[in-house]
Amino acid sequence: MYKIILIIVFGLVFCGCASKSRVPKSCDTVKECSALVMNKIQSNLVVDESFKDQMVKVNFHLDEQANVVNYSVIQPSQLAELNEAVKAAVYASSPFSEVLFAAPVVFTEIKEINLTVTPYFN
């Protein structure tokens, strides 16, 4: 389950950042929900040029109302500022209310999120 989410997120980060893809306002699949979560975090991430070529791997859980709980950094960036910016973006994005409309089995699968955040620049 966690590997699926991680693989999807990697695909979104490395392929999806080069072009703006349409992200739905609600989700029916784990892939769609992952796209929503990543898009919402990226939209709240305050980036700085010093973040270029950096990444942060994080883990967090969503409660039954899709609020972030139990946030942790799995692999920090070399820049403490980026680590804090990602944490701020994750909490600013909470709750992830869009995933509440997913089928219960999808929501259960998306509740634990392993995410690699790579800032992108427009």
PDB file of C-alpha atoms in Angstrom:
ATOM      1  CA  MET A   1       0.000   0.000   0.000  1.00  0.00           C
ATOM      2  CA  TYR A   2       2.726   2.495   0.992  1.00  0.00           C
ATOM      3  CA  LYS A   3       4.865   1.517  -1.965  1.00  0.00           C
ATOM      4  CA  ILE A   4       1.996   2.299  -4.338  1.00  0.00           C
ATOM      5  CA  ILE A   5       1.575   5.791  -2.899  1.00  0.00           C
ATOM      6  CA  LEU A   6       5.313   6.408  -3.001  1.00  0.00           C
ATOM      7  CA  ILE A   7       5.569   5.253  -6.632  1.00  0.00           C
ATOM      8  CA  ILE A   8       2.660   7.463  -7.631  1.00  0.00           C
ATOM      9  CA  VAL A   9       4.164  10.448  -5.878  1.00  0.00           C
ATOM     10  CA  PHE A  10       7.530   9.906  -7.551  1.00  0.00           C
ATOM     11  CA  GLY A  11       5.761   9.830 -10.902  1.00  0.00           C
ATOM     12  CA  LEU A  12       3.951  13.039 -10.112  1.00  0.00           C
ATOM     13  CA  VAL A  13       7.078  14.781  -8.907  1.00  0.00           C
ATOM     14  CA  PHE A  14       9.398  13.788 -11.703  1.00  0.00           C
ATOM     15  CA  CYS A  15       6.960  13.761 -14.607  1.00  0.00           C
ATOM     16  CA  GLY A  16       4.141  16.012 -13.552  1.00  0.00           C
ATOM     17  CA  CYS A  17       6.204  19.011 -12.539  1.00  0.00           C
ATOM     18  CA  ALA A  18       7.440  19.689 -16.034  1.00  0.00           C
ATOM     19  CA  SER A  19       3.956  20.372 -17.291  1.00  0.00           C
ATOM     20  CA  LYS A  20       0.847  21.607 -15.611  1.00  0.00           C
ATOM     21  CA  SER A  21      -1.660  18.784 -15.648  1.00  0.00           C
ATOM     22  CA  ARG A  22      -5.274  19.181 -14.725  1.00  0.00           C
ATOM     23  CA  VAL A  23      -5.864  18.006 -11.215  1.00  0.00           C
ATOM     24  CA  PRO A  24      -9.443  17.088 -10.322  1.00  0.00           C
ATOM     25  CA  LYS A  25     -11.236  18.760  -7.407  1.00  0.00           C
ATOM     26  CA  SER A  26     -12.164  15.365  -5.969  1.00  0.00           C
ATOM     27  CA  CYS A  27     -10.741  11.898  -6.338  1.00  0.00           C
ATOM     28  CA  ASP A  28     -11.928   8.367  -6.988  1.00  0.00           C
ATOM     29  CA  THR A  29      -8.617   6.497  -7.073  1.00  0.00           C
ATOM     30  CA  VAL A  30      -5.404   6.473  -5.045  1.00  0.00           C
ATOM     31  CA  LYS A  31      -3.610   8.029  -8.013  1.00  0.00           C
ATOM     32  CA  GLU A  32      -6.097  10.899  -8.240  1.00  0.00           C
ATOM     33  CA  CYS A  33      -6.006  11.460  -4.485  1.00  0.00           C
ATOM     34  CA  SER A  34      -2.196  11.479  -4.536  1.00  0.00           C
ATOM     35  CA  ALA A  35      -2.273  14.113  -7.281  1.00  0.00           C
ATOM     36  CA  LEU A  36      -4.626  16.249  -5.211  1.00  0.00           C
ATOM     37  CA  VAL A  37      -2.470  15.982  -2.107  1.00  0.00           C
ATOM     38  CA  MET A  38       0.735  16.822  -3.997  1.00  0.00           C
ATOM     39  CA  ASN A  39      -0.874  19.711  -5.875  1.00  0.00           C
ATOM     40  CA  LYS A  40      -2.263  21.235  -2.691  1.00  0.00           C
ATOM     41  CA  ILE A  41       1.092  20.984  -0.900  1.00  0.00           C
ATOM     42  CA  GLN A  42       2.987  22.432  -3.865  1.00  0.00           C
ATOM     43  CA  SER A  43       0.530  25.335  -4.054  1.00  0.00           C
ATOM     44  CA  ASN A  44       1.265  26.165  -0.402  1.00  0.00           C
ATOM     45  CA  LEU A  45       5.033  25.673  -0.630  1.00  0.00           C
ATOM     46  CA  VAL A  46       6.964  28.918  -0.441  1.00  0.00           C
ATOM     47  CA  VAL A  47      10.014  28.335  -2.609  1.00  0.00           C
ATOM     48  CA  ASP A  48      13.370  30.015  -2.712  1.00  0.00           C
ATOM     49  CA  GLU A  49      16.083  29.713  -5.361  1.00  0.00           C
ATOM     50  CA  SER A  50      18.314  28.016  -2.766  1.00  0.00           C
ATOM     51  CA  PHE A  51      15.848  25.078  -2.782  1.00  0.00           C
ATOM     52  CA  LYS A  52      16.719  24.174  -6.373  1.00  0.00           C
ATOM     53  CA  ASP A  53      17.752  20.531  -6.810  1.00  0.00           C
ATOM     54  CA  GLN A  54      16.770  19.713  -3.218  1.00  0.00           C
ATOM     55  CA  MET A  55      14.103  17.352  -1.919  1.00  0.00           C
ATOM     56  CA  VAL A  56      12.512  16.309   1.353  1.00  0.00           C
ATOM     57  CA  LYS A  57      10.883  12.954   2.073  1.00  0.00           C
ATOM     58  CA  VAL A  58       8.113  13.142   4.637  1.00  0.00           C
ATOM     59  CA  ASN A  59       5.477  10.935   6.188  1.00  0.00           C
ATOM     60  CA  PHE A  60       2.187  12.000   7.665  1.00  0.00           C
ATOM     61  CA  HIS A  61      -1.138  10.488   8.558  1.00  0.00           C
ATOM     62  CA  LEU A  62      -4.621  11.834   7.921  1.00  0.00           C
ATOM     63  CA  ASP A  63      -7.331  11.472  10.533  1.00  0.00           C
ATOM     64  CA  GLU A  64     -10.980  10.762   9.683  1.00  0.00           C
ATOM     65  CA  GLN A  65     -11.530  14.424   8.757  1.00  0.00           C
ATOM     66  CA  ALA A  66      -8.392  14.456   6.544  1.00  0.00           C
ATOM     67  CA  ASN A  67      -6.391  16.589   8.973  1.00  0.00           C
ATOM     68  CA  VAL A  68      -2.646  16.025   9.146  1.00  0.00           C
ATOM     69  CA  VAL A  69      -1.458  14.157  12.227  1.00  0.00           C
ATOM     70  CA  ASN A  70       1.873  12.520  13.095  1.00  0.00           C
ATOM     71  CA  TYR A  71       4.080  14.444  10.643  1.00  0.00           C
ATOM     72  CA  SER A  72       7.709  13.324  10.384  1.00  0.00           C
ATOM     73  CA  VAL A  73      10.661  13.816   8.075  1.00  0.00           C
ATOM     74  CA  ILE A  74      11.970  10.575   6.596  1.00  0.00           C
ATOM     75  CA  GLN A  75      14.881  12.117   4.718  1.00  0.00           C
ATOM     76  CA  PRO A  76      15.646  15.790   5.303  1.00  0.00           C
ATOM     77  CA  SER A  77      17.010  18.184   2.753  1.00  0.00           C
ATOM     78  CA  GLN A  78      20.454  19.655   3.259  1.00  0.00           C
ATOM     79  CA  LEU A  79      18.647  22.963   3.825  1.00  0.00           C
ATOM     80  CA  ALA A  80      16.816  23.380   7.122  1.00  0.00           C
ATOM     81  CA  GLU A  81      14.777  26.173   5.512  1.00  0.00           C
ATOM     82  CA  LEU A  82      13.348  23.757   2.941  1.00  0.00           C
ATOM     83  CA  ASN A  83      12.529  21.197   5.624  1.00  0.00           C
ATOM     84  CA  GLU A  84      10.563  23.858   7.505  1.00  0.00           C
ATOM     85  CA  ALA A  85       8.922  25.174   4.311  1.00  0.00           C
ATOM     86  CA  VAL A  86       7.656  21.681   3.447  1.00  0.00           C
ATOM     87  CA  LYS A  87       6.323  21.166   6.968  1.00  0.00           C
ATOM     88  CA  ALA A  88       4.548  24.530   6.812  1.00  0.00           C
ATOM     89  CA  ALA A  89       3.076  23.688   3.386  1.00  0.00           C
ATOM     90  CA  VAL A  90       1.785  20.310   4.581  1.00  0.00           C
ATOM     91  CA  TYR A  91       0.064  21.841   7.605  1.00  0.00           C
ATOM     92  CA  ALA A  92      -1.236  24.803   5.575  1.00  0.00           C
ATOM     93  CA  SER A  93      -2.793  22.307   3.150  1.00  0.00           C
ATOM     94  CA  SER A  94      -4.630  20.475   5.915  1.00  0.00           C
ATOM     95  CA  PRO A  95      -7.358  19.374   5.916  1.00  0.00           C
ATOM     96  CA  PHE A  96      -7.224  17.536   2.608  1.00  0.00           C
ATOM     97  CA  SER A  97     -11.007  17.627   2.363  1.00  0.00           C
ATOM     98  CA  GLU A  98     -10.972  16.607  -1.305  1.00  0.00           C
ATOM     99  CA  VAL A  99      -9.998  13.051  -0.366  1.00  0.00           C
ATOM    100  CA  LEU A 100     -13.009  12.701   1.933  1.00  0.00           C
ATOM    101  CA  PHE A 101     -15.203  12.116  -1.130  1.00  0.00           C
ATOM    102  CA  ALA A 102     -13.186   9.070  -2.183  1.00  0.00           C
ATOM    103  CA  ALA A 103     -14.516   5.573  -1.617  1.00  0.00           C
ATOM    104  CA  PRO A 104     -13.787   4.331   1.921  1.00  0.00           C
ATOM    105  CA  VAL A 105     -11.239   1.800   0.660  1.00  0.00           C
ATOM    106  CA  VAL A 106      -9.362   4.559  -1.229  1.00  0.00           C
ATOM    107  CA  PHE A 107      -9.483   6.923   1.746  1.00  0.00           C
ATOM    108  CA  THR A 108      -8.148   4.184   4.025  1.00  0.00           C
ATOM    109  CA  GLU A 109      -5.261   3.609   1.634  1.00  0.00           C
ATOM    110  CA  ILE A 110      -4.428   7.309   1.305  1.00  0.00           C
ATOM    111  CA  LYS A 111      -4.513   8.012   5.064  1.00  0.00           C
ATOM    112  CA  GLU A 112      -0.811   7.264   5.492  1.00  0.00           C
ATOM    113  CA  ILE A 113       1.246   9.303   3.085  1.00  0.00           C
ATOM    114  CA  ASN A 114       4.913   8.951   2.226  1.00  0.00           C
ATOM    115  CA  LEU A 115       5.782  11.891   0.049  1.00  0.00           C
ATOM    116  CA  THR A 116       8.845  13.252  -1.699  1.00  0.00           C
ATOM    117  CA  VAL A 117       8.571  16.999  -2.134  1.00  0.00           C
ATOM    118  CA  THR A 118      10.783  18.578  -4.759  1.00  0.00           C
ATOM    119  CA  PRO A 119      10.174  22.291  -5.182  1.00  0.00           C
ATOM    120  CA  TYR A 120       9.555  23.379  -8.722  1.00  0.00           C
ATOM    121  CA  PHE A 121       9.879  26.809 -10.209  1.00  0.00           C
ATOM    122  CA  ASN A 122       7.648  28.399 -12.847  1.00  0.00           C
TER     123      ASN A 122
END
